[in-house]
């Protein structure tokens, strides 16, 4: 038995699209026996376009949620504010991007590479992505976005095109840390109205 507990946000729209919400469809499932009794509790069938049935995604989400709650608890025990936590996460992510750049910032690389982190005290995630500039084809750009996990819904700021050495220098700078922090903070504030 499938049970849609939340319709896609377009469900609420009129013929012109007015009134649409940013919700994504959530369906649960369970099985019935021949007497019509449920044989198991409801589980996640799908969230948006992500199918959970027949996978271990639900268990992974539970483990990830427990890990997030534990990380938040540890940050609170250290007396860390949400902004301090975000700055620490940004530093860690930029260090990871610098390390990843050794492998990915090559002439042959065509795919973007990225890191993500949960925004403290928010239901959203931040993504810092590096990708080849589509105009010059030889330079690189960095974007900072805020997104809903397990969806393609994202709002982002895209930086200027830089050559490899300039990008690496930027990634190592305090300016990059400040820019990422400012972008995540601004995007997280406006996301409520956009996603």
CSV table of C-alpha atoms in Angstrom, one decimal, residues 45 97 127 155:
chain,number,residue,atom,x,y,z
A,45,UNK,CA,8.9,4.7,-0.6
A,97,UNK,CA,38.8,21.3,-1.8
A,127,UNK,CA,27.7,23.1,-1.2
A,155,UNK,CA,20.3,28.6,-4.9
